[in-house]
């Protein structure tokens, strides 16, 4: 909840639209191993 409030506050303070990649990014997956 706190992270969401910080994102909303930042949007209102800088007058910019929401950027999902700045709010939360998924860790990269290691696709080098074959899935059996």
XYZ file of C-alpha atoms in Angstrom, residues 4-5 7 10 12 14 16 19-22 24-26 33-35:
17
model
C 1.213 2.630 -4.286
C 0.793 5.842 -2.285
C 3.583 6.280 -6.878
C 4.958 11.210 -7.421
C 0.619 14.297 -8.723
C 5.488 15.892 -11.178
C 3.202 13.033 -15.286
C 4.572 4.512 -15.887
C 4.170 0.898 -14.827
C 7.827 0.043 -15.400
C 8.914 2.675 -12.899
C 7.067 -2.262 -10.514
C 9.251 -4.429 -12.723
C 9.276 -8.204 -12.846
C 17.690 -24.120 -18.924
C 15.387 -26.440 -20.836
C 12.019 -27.116 -19.254
